[in-house]
mmCIF file of C-alpha atoms in Angstrom:
data_model
loop_
_atom_site.group_PDB
_atom_site.id
_atom_site.type_symbol
_atom_site.label_atom_id
_atom_site.label_comp_id
_atom_site.label_asym_id
_atom_site.label_seq_id
_atom_site.Cartn_x
_atom_site.Cartn_y
_atom_site.Cartn_z
ATOM 1 C CA UNK A 1 -0.371 -0.197 -0.176
ATOM 2 C CA UNK A 2 1.393 3.344 -1.560
ATOM 3 C CA UNK A 3 0.885 5.850 1.212
ATOM 4 C CA UNK A 4 1.972 8.583 3.107
ATOM 5 C CA UNK A 5 3.662 8.401 6.940
ATOM 6 C CA UNK A 6 2.670 11.836 8.140
ATOM 7 C CA UNK A 7 2.712 10.489 11.760
ATOM 8 C CA UNK A 8 -0.716 13.290 13.452
ATOM 9 C CA UNK A 9 -0.080 14.278 16.827
ATOM 10 C CA UNK A 10 -4.104 15.388 17.270
ATOM 11 C CA UNK A 11 -5.620 13.461 20.007
ATOM 12 C CA UNK A 12 -9.217 11.508 19.256
ATOM 13 C CA UNK A 13 -11.178 10.661 22.703
ATOM 14 C CA UNK A 14 -13.629 8.154 22.247
ATOM 15 C CA UNK A 15 -17.471 9.007 22.455
ATOM 16 C CA UNK A 16 -19.692 8.025 25.187
ATOM 17 C CA UNK A 17 -21.906 6.093 22.564
ATOM 18 C CA UNK A 18 -19.349 4.614 21.299
ATOM 19 C CA UNK A 19 -18.096 3.042 24.651
ATOM 20 C CA UNK A 20 -22.062 2.043 25.046
ATOM 21 C CA UNK A 21 -22.263 0.328 21.685
ATOM 22 C CA UNK A 22 -18.648 -1.315 22.500
ATOM 23 C CA UNK A 23 -20.441 -2.742 25.224
ATOM 24 C CA UNK A 24 -22.781 -3.885 23.699
ATOM 25 C CA UNK A 25 -23.338 -8.063 22.859
ATOM 26 C CA UNK A 26 -23.333 -8.755 19.985
ATOM 27 C CA UNK A 27 -23.823 -12.634 18.815
ATOM 28 C CA UNK A 28 -21.137 -14.673 20.844
ATOM 29 C CA UNK A 29 -18.288 -12.065 19.821
ATOM 30 C CA UNK A 30 -18.157 -9.400 22.928
ATOM 31 C CA UNK A 31 -18.883 -9.246 25.969
ATOM 32 C CA UNK A 32 -21.699 -8.896 28.043
ATOM 33 C CA UNK A 33 -20.835 -6.034 30.192
ATOM 34 C CA UNK A 34 -17.391 -3.805 31.008
ATOM 35 C CA UNK A 35 -17.278 -2.763 34.381
ATOM 36 C CA UNK A 36 -15.731 1.021 33.078
ATOM 37 C CA UNK A 37 -16.078 3.228 35.976
ATOM 38 C CA UNK A 38 -14.605 1.061 38.181
ATOM 39 C CA UNK A 39 -11.685 -0.960 36.290
ATOM 40 C CA UNK A 40 -8.892 0.572 34.448
ATOM 41 C CA UNK A 41 -8.016 -1.681 31.117
ATOM 42 C CA UNK A 42 -4.506 -2.841 31.208
ATOM 43 C CA UNK A 43 -2.319 -0.798 29.645
ATOM 44 C CA UNK A 44 -0.749 -2.527 25.769
ATOM 45 C CA UNK A 45 2.427 -4.174 27.095
ATOM 46 C CA UNK A 46 5.065 -2.880 24.273
ATOM 47 C CA UNK A 47 5.787 -4.880 22.053
ATOM 48 C CA UNK A 48 9.232 -5.813 21.267
ATOM 49 C CA UNK A 49 11.101 -5.102 23.989
ATOM 50 C CA UNK A 50 14.462 -5.534 24.496
ATOM 51 C CA UNK A 51 14.714 -7.440 20.715
ATOM 52 C CA UNK A 52 16.320 -5.999 18.345
ATOM 53 C CA UNK A 53 13.564 -4.399 15.763
ATOM 54 C CA UNK A 54 14.311 -3.753 11.929
ATOM 55 C CA UNK A 55 14.793 -0.434 9.604
ATOM 56 C CA UNK A 56 11.378 1.523 9.808
ATOM 57 C CA UNK A 57 9.770 1.752 6.589
ATOM 58 C CA UNK A 58 9.301 4.398 4.082
ATOM 59 C CA UNK A 59 7.699 5.525 1.499
ATOM 60 C CA UNK A 60 10.306 4.988 -0.225
ATOM 61 C CA UNK A 61 11.275 1.257 0.587
ATOM 62 C CA UNK A 62 7.371 0.381 -0.239
ATOM 63 C CA UNK A 63 7.931 -0.336 -3.951
ATOM 64 C CA UNK A 64 10.214 -4.355 -3.001
ATOM 65 C CA UNK A 65 7.056 -5.841 -1.702
ATOM 66 C CA UNK A 66 6.605 -5.890 -5.769
ATOM 67 C CA UNK A 67 9.666 -8.208 -5.851
ATOM 68 C CA UNK A 68 8.028 -11.166 -4.172
ATOM 69 C CA UNK A 69 3.579 -11.468 -5.320
ATOM 70 C CA UNK A 70 1.900 -9.211 -2.463
ATOM 71 C CA UNK A 71 0.382 -11.308 0.524
ATOM 72 C CA UNK A 72 1.844 -14.624 -1.768
ATOM 73 C CA UNK A 73 3.420 -17.861 -0.337
ATOM 74 C CA UNK A 74 7.039 -18.646 -0.543
ATOM 75 C CA UNK A 75 8.274 -21.442 -2.011
ATOM 76 C CA UNK A 76 9.759 -22.336 1.387
ATOM 77 C CA UNK A 77 7.372 -24.756 2.756
ATOM 78 C CA UNK A 78 8.639 -25.849 5.772
ATOM 79 C CA UNK A 79 6.303 -24.915 9.013
ATOM 80 C CA UNK A 80 7.558 -21.866 11.031
ATOM 81 C CA UNK A 81 7.512 -22.486 14.737
ATOM 82 C CA UNK A 82 5.516 -20.662 17.738
ATOM 83 C CA UNK A 83 8.895 -18.874 18.512
ATOM 84 C CA UNK A 84 9.131 -17.492 14.863
ATOM 85 C CA UNK A 85 6.480 -16.533 14.432
ATOM 86 C CA UNK A 86 5.881 -14.603 18.183
ATOM 87 C CA UNK A 87 10.204 -12.937 16.790
ATOM 88 C CA UNK A 88 8.336 -11.896 13.531
ATOM 89 C CA UNK A 89 5.062 -11.205 14.638
ATOM 90 C CA UNK A 90 7.101 -9.197 17.502
ATOM 91 C CA UNK A 91 9.841 -6.986 14.557
ATOM 92 C CA UNK A 92 7.068 -6.032 12.559
ATOM 93 C CA UNK A 93 4.601 -5.091 14.960
ATOM 94 C CA UNK A 94 7.310 -2.991 16.420
ATOM 95 C CA UNK A 95 8.775 -0.724 13.600
ATOM 96 C CA UNK A 96 4.657 -0.106 12.708
ATOM 97 C CA UNK A 97 4.616 1.327 15.762
ATOM 98 C CA UNK A 98 7.604 2.860 15.452
ATOM 99 C CA UNK A 99 5.361 4.951 11.754
ATOM 100 C CA UNK A 100 2.057 5.586 13.366
ATOM 101 C CA UNK A 101 1.601 7.380 17.000
ATOM 102 C CA UNK A 102 0.202 4.124 19.243
ATOM 103 C CA UNK A 103 -3.178 5.031 22.042
ATOM 104 C CA UNK A 104 -2.931 5.375 25.548
ATOM 105 C CA UNK A 105 -4.714 5.135 28.042
ATOM 106 C CA UNK A 106 -2.587 7.260 30.740
ATOM 107 C CA UNK A 107 -4.695 10.812 31.171
ATOM 108 C CA UNK A 108 -7.998 9.037 30.191
ATOM 109 C CA UNK A 109 -11.037 8.576 31.218
ATOM 110 C CA UNK A 110 -12.094 4.595 32.150
ATOM 111 C CA UNK A 111 -14.532 4.595 29.068
ATOM 112 C CA UNK A 112 -11.660 5.794 26.084
ATOM 113 C CA UNK A 113 -8.688 3.608 28.484
ATOM 114 C CA UNK A 114 -11.543 0.112 27.370
ATOM 115 C CA UNK A 115 -10.845 0.546 23.543
ATOM 116 C CA UNK A 116 -8.326 -1.665 22.768
ATOM 117 C CA UNK A 117 -9.099 -3.743 25.883
ATOM 118 C CA UNK A 118 -12.179 -4.369 24.825
ATOM 119 C CA UNK A 119 -11.289 -4.916 20.871
ATOM 120 C CA UNK A 120 -8.367 -7.370 22.495
ATOM 121 C CA UNK A 121 -11.170 -9.059 24.124
ATOM 122 C CA UNK A 122 -13.860 -9.368 21.028
ATOM 123 C CA UNK A 123 -10.343 -10.864 18.591
ATOM 124 C CA UNK A 124 -9.560 -13.546 21.519
ATOM 125 C CA UNK A 125 -12.781 -14.454 21.010
ATOM 126 C CA UNK A 126 -11.992 -14.473 16.927
ATOM 127 C CA UNK A 127 -9.720 -16.747 17.602
ATOM 128 C CA UNK A 128 -11.332 -19.879 19.318
ATOM 129 C CA UNK A 129 -13.613 -19.765 16.000
ATOM 130 C CA UNK A 130 -10.294 -19.416 13.373
ATOM 131 C CA UNK A 131 -9.114 -22.503 11.274
ATOM 132 C CA UNK A 132 -5.041 -22.015 11.254
ATOM 133 C CA UNK A 133 -3.501 -24.640 8.409
ATOM 134 C CA UNK A 134 -0.396 -25.494 6.595
ATOM 135 C CA UNK A 135 2.910 -23.398 8.098
ATOM 136 C CA UNK A 136 1.926 -20.620 10.013
ATOM 137 C CA UNK A 137 0.508 -21.696 13.522
ATOM 138 C CA UNK A 138 -1.879 -20.388 15.696
ATOM 139 C CA UNK A 139 -1.563 -17.601 19.107
ATOM 140 C CA UNK A 140 -2.835 -18.046 22.323
ATOM 141 C CA UNK A 141 -3.777 -15.262 21.694
ATOM 142 C CA UNK A 142 -3.792 -11.895 20.297
ATOM 143 C CA UNK A 143 -3.648 -8.289 20.965
ATOM 144 C CA UNK A 144 -5.484 -5.170 19.503
ATOM 145 C CA UNK A 145 -3.918 -2.130 19.297
ATOM 146 C CA UNK A 146 -5.301 1.661 18.641
ATOM 147 C CA UNK A 147 -3.321 4.329 15.875
ATOM 148 C CA UNK A 148 -4.073 7.172 16.703
ATOM 149 C CA UNK A 149 -4.389 8.261 12.821
ATOM 150 C CA UNK A 150 -7.050 9.731 10.802
ATOM 151 C CA UNK A 151 -6.227 6.812 8.265
ATOM 152 C CA UNK A 152 -8.639 4.697 7.477
ATOM 153 C CA UNK A 153 -6.841 0.965 7.733
ATOM 154 C CA UNK A 154 -6.004 -2.023 9.656
ATOM 155 C CA UNK A 155 -4.110 -4.612 9.187
ATOM 156 C CA UNK A 156 -2.595 -7.029 10.867
ATOM 157 C CA UNK A 157 0.400 -7.913 12.240
ATOM 158 C CA UNK A 158 2.275 -11.945 11.778
ATOM 159 C CA UNK A 159 -0.670 -13.945 13.780
ATOM 160 C CA UNK A 160 0.355 -12.320 17.084
ATOM 161 C CA UNK A 161 -1.452 -8.718 16.516
ATOM 162 C CA UNK A 162 -3.993 -6.806 14.814
ATOM 163 C CA UNK A 163 -3.988 -2.737 14.723
ATOM 164 C CA UNK A 164 -6.726 -1.236 14.228
ATOM 165 C CA UNK A 165 -6.553 3.310 13.735
ATOM 166 C CA UNK A 166 -8.309 5.523 14.520
ATOM 167 C CA UNK A 167 -10.039 6.799 11.867
ATOM 168 C CA UNK A 168 -11.403 3.652 10.678
ATOM 169 C CA UNK A 169 -13.146 2.853 14.026
ATOM 170 C CA UNK A 170 -14.637 6.629 13.837
ATOM 171 C CA UNK A 171 -17.168 4.914 9.881
ATOM 172 C CA UNK A 172 -17.913 2.678 11.963
ATOM 173 C CA UNK A 173 -21.231 2.644 14.191
ATOM 174 C CA UNK A 174 -22.467 -0.463 15.742
ATOM 175 C CA UNK A 175 -20.352 -3.274 17.240
ATOM 176 C CA UNK A 176 -20.601 -5.700 15.356
ATOM 177 C CA UNK A 177 -18.524 -3.891 12.493
ATOM 178 C CA UNK A 178 -16.011 -3.436 14.561
ATOM 179 C CA UNK A 179 -16.324 -7.710 14.985
ATOM 180 C CA UNK A 180 -15.812 -7.383 11.188
ATOM 181 C CA UNK A 181 -13.010 -5.871 10.439
ATOM 182 C CA UNK A 182 -11.379 -8.038 13.526
ATOM 183 C CA UNK A 183 -12.285 -11.314 11.333
ATOM 184 C CA UNK A 184 -10.955 -10.011 8.427
ATOM 185 C CA UNK A 185 -7.284 -9.790 10.402
ATOM 186 C CA UNK A 186 -7.812 -13.087 12.062
ATOM 187 C CA UNK A 187 -8.536 -14.183 8.411
ATOM 188 C CA UNK A 188 -5.287 -13.280 7.357
ATOM 189 C CA UNK A 189 -3.502 -14.175 9.909
ATOM 190 C CA UNK A 190 -5.195 -18.145 9.693
ATOM 191 C CA UNK A 191 -4.214 -18.463 5.566
ATOM 192 C CA UNK A 192 -1.133 -17.215 6.840
ATOM 193 C CA UNK A 193 -0.335 -13.872 4.478
ATOM 194 C CA UNK A 194 2.271 -12.519 5.540
ATOM 195 C CA UNK A 195 4.255 -15.219 7.987
ATOM 196 C CA UNK A 196 3.770 -18.034 5.328
ATOM 197 C CA UNK A 197 6.409 -15.858 3.810
ATOM 198 C CA UNK A 198 8.725 -16.020 5.986
ATOM 199 C CA UNK A 199 11.864 -18.336 5.304
ATOM 200 C CA UNK A 200 13.626 -19.114 9.173
ATOM 201 C CA UNK A 201 16.679 -21.044 7.670
ATOM 202 C CA UNK A 202 18.695 -18.778 9.671
ATOM 203 C CA UNK A 203 17.599 -16.098 11.907
ATOM 204 C CA UNK A 204 19.666 -13.564 9.940
ATOM 205 C CA UNK A 205 16.793 -14.910 7.102
ATOM 206 C CA UNK A 206 14.424 -14.734 9.152
ATOM 207 C CA UNK A 207 14.933 -11.089 10.602
ATOM 208 C CA UNK A 208 14.377 -10.604 6.451
ATOM 209 C CA UNK A 209 12.239 -12.262 5.468
ATOM 210 C CA UNK A 210 10.589 -11.305 8.693
ATOM 211 C CA UNK A 211 10.910 -7.540 7.080
ATOM 212 C CA UNK A 212 9.273 -8.368 3.385
ATOM 213 C CA UNK A 213 6.403 -9.565 5.046
ATOM 214 C CA UNK A 214 6.154 -5.897 6.717
ATOM 215 C CA UNK A 215 6.165 -4.562 3.389
ATOM 216 C CA UNK A 216 3.255 -6.563 2.890
ATOM 217 C CA UNK A 217 1.697 -5.694 5.629
ATOM 218 C CA UNK A 218 2.227 -1.707 4.698
ATOM 219 C CA UNK A 219 1.779 -2.501 1.338
ATOM 220 C CA UNK A 220 -1.273 -4.428 0.481
ATOM 221 C CA UNK A 221 -2.272 -7.670 -0.409
ATOM 222 C CA UNK A 222 -2.744 -9.167 -3.635
ATOM 223 C CA UNK A 223 -6.471 -10.096 -5.480
ATOM 224 C CA UNK A 224 -6.074 -12.612 -4.766
ATOM 225 C CA UNK A 225 -4.841 -13.140 -0.753
ATOM 226 C CA UNK A 226 -7.652 -10.712 -0.405
ATOM 227 C CA UNK A 227 -10.308 -12.026 -1.954
ATOM 228 C CA UNK A 228 -10.319 -15.690 -0.077
ATOM 229 C CA UNK A 229 -9.361 -13.598 2.816
ATOM 230 C CA UNK A 230 -12.963 -12.428 2.858
ATOM 231 C CA UNK A 231 -14.847 -15.612 1.593
ATOM 232 C CA UNK A 232 -13.310 -16.518 5.290
ATOM 233 C CA UNK A 233 -13.749 -13.318 7.006
ATOM 234 C CA UNK A 234 -17.629 -15.272 6.678
ATOM 235 C CA UNK A 235 -17.338 -18.301 7.654
ATOM 236 C CA UNK A 236 -14.989 -17.147 10.261
ATOM 237 C CA UNK A 237 -18.066 -14.968 11.351
ATOM 238 C CA UNK A 238 -20.758 -17.331 10.827
ATOM 239 C CA UNK A 239 -18.523 -20.280 13.287
ATOM 240 C CA UNK A 240 -18.390 -16.975 15.290
ATOM 241 C CA UNK A 241 -22.634 -17.211 15.260
ATOM 242 C CA UNK A 242 -22.710 -13.466 14.042
ATOM 243 C CA UNK A 243 -24.550 -12.238 10.767
ATOM 244 C CA UNK A 244 -21.492 -12.352 7.221
ATOM 245 C CA UNK A 245 -23.957 -9.302 6.572
ATOM 246 C CA UNK A 246 -21.833 -7.555 9.104
ATOM 247 C CA UNK A 247 -18.353 -8.086 6.909
ATOM 248 C CA UNK A 248 -20.355 -6.714 3.844
ATOM 249 C CA UNK A 249 -22.219 -3.752 5.385
ATOM 250 C CA UNK A 250 -18.765 -2.807 6.164
ATOM 251 C CA UNK A 251 -17.651 -2.856 2.645
ATOM 252 C CA UNK A 252 -20.030 -1.120 1.352
ATOM 253 C CA UNK A 253 -19.261 1.958 4.294
ATOM 254 C CA UNK A 254 -15.687 1.647 2.506
ATOM 255 C CA UNK A 255 -18.018 2.222 -0.937
ATOM 256 C CA UNK A 256 -19.402 5.865 0.510
ATOM 257 C CA UNK A 257 -16.395 7.337 1.470
ATOM 258 C CA UNK A 258 -16.038 10.672 -0.240
ATOM 259 C CA UNK A 259 -13.361 10.252 -3.473
ATOM 260 C CA UNK A 260 -11.263 12.560 -1.371
ATOM 261 C CA UNK A 261 -10.881 11.483 1.976
ATOM 262 C CA UNK A 262 -11.015 7.500 -0.120
ATOM 263 C CA UNK A 263 -8.116 5.303 2.320
ATOM 264 C CA UNK A 264 -5.382 3.121 0.039
ATOM 265 C CA UNK A 265 -7.401 0.119 1.159
ATOM 266 C CA UNK A 266 -10.227 1.242 -0.993
ATOM 267 C CA UNK A 267 -7.277 2.438 -3.743
ATOM 268 C CA UNK A 268 -4.097 -0.492 -2.802
ATOM 269 C CA UNK A 269 -7.441 -3.708 -2.619
ATOM 270 C CA UNK A 270 -9.312 -4.888 -5.224
ATOM 271 C CA UNK A 271 -12.260 -3.089 -5.997
ATOM 272 C CA UNK A 272 -15.059 -2.796 -2.888
ATOM 273 C CA UNK A 273 -17.441 -3.213 -5.541
ATOM 274 C CA UNK A 274 -16.262 -7.003 -6.727
ATOM 275 C CA UNK A 275 -15.743 -7.958 -3.294
ATOM 276 C CA UNK A 276 -18.866 -7.622 -2.378
ATOM 277 C CA UNK A 277 -19.974 -9.307 -5.324
ATOM 278 C CA UNK A 278 -18.074 -12.823 -4.496
ATOM 279 C CA UNK A 279 -19.548 -12.583 -1.117
ATOM 280 C CA UNK A 280 -22.750 -11.585 -2.132
ATOM 281 C CA UNK A 281 -22.638 -15.163 -4.241
ATOM 282 C CA UNK A 282 -21.419 -17.095 -1.368
#
C-alpha cells in the first residue's frame, strides 16, 4: 500500500456512544458487559521490548513489495515454529509503532482507556473459532493496538497483533462492524498471508523475511489473497454466530466515503464492488 508516512499528533477521544456500542453484545463475540467506571483497562504491553527492531520503512521502500508477490506464500514450505512466528510478529509490530502514534490510556477516562482492551477481548473470542492450517501456527492470544491517526485502515502483524486506526473506528457505527473488521484481520493471519513467507533457515534470513512481511502488510495484499481473506471472514463470522452480512455492510461503508477522503485500503485493494459481489454470491 503506497501511503504517506505523516504522523498526526492530535488525539481523538472515543465518545460515550461508542463506549455504549462496544459494551453491547453481538452474538457470542463481545463480552456481555464491562466495568467501565471501576476497571481500568490493562496497559498495552510494549511490543518487542529488548529485541533489536528492523529498520523503519519509508515511502521509498514500498516498491520492494512487488518483487515478492504481495501476500503470496514463498517456495519455502517448512512450517513456522511458534517461537519464530512470535519473533517475526514482534519485529513487524515494533516497526508499525514507529510509523504511527499508538494510543495510550494514560490520562484518559476509564471508558476511553478500555477501548483497546475491549477490542482485544473480542479478537481473542473470535480466535477460538479461527481455523489455522499450513505453515503458520495459531497464537495463544491476540493483542489489538489502537493507532492514533485519521487514516482509515487496519492490518495484522504476523499472527499475534492487530492494528486498528482511530480513523477506521470513527466511521463505524456498530459493534458488529468492529467484529467484522477483526474477523478479516484474523483471516489474513489464519491463511498465512504474511508469516507464510518467512524463511526460517537462519536467524538472519528470518529477520530479513520478517522485513519483507512488513512491506506486504503496509503495501497491501494481492487480489487473490484479499478475496480468500474475504471468504474466510464470512466463514469465521458464521462459526462465531455472527451474520456474514456484517462484513459486507462494512465494505459498503468504505464505498460511501467521499473520493477526497478515500483511504489507501480502497485504492490498493481489489475493487470494493467486486469484493461485495463475490461475497453476496456465497
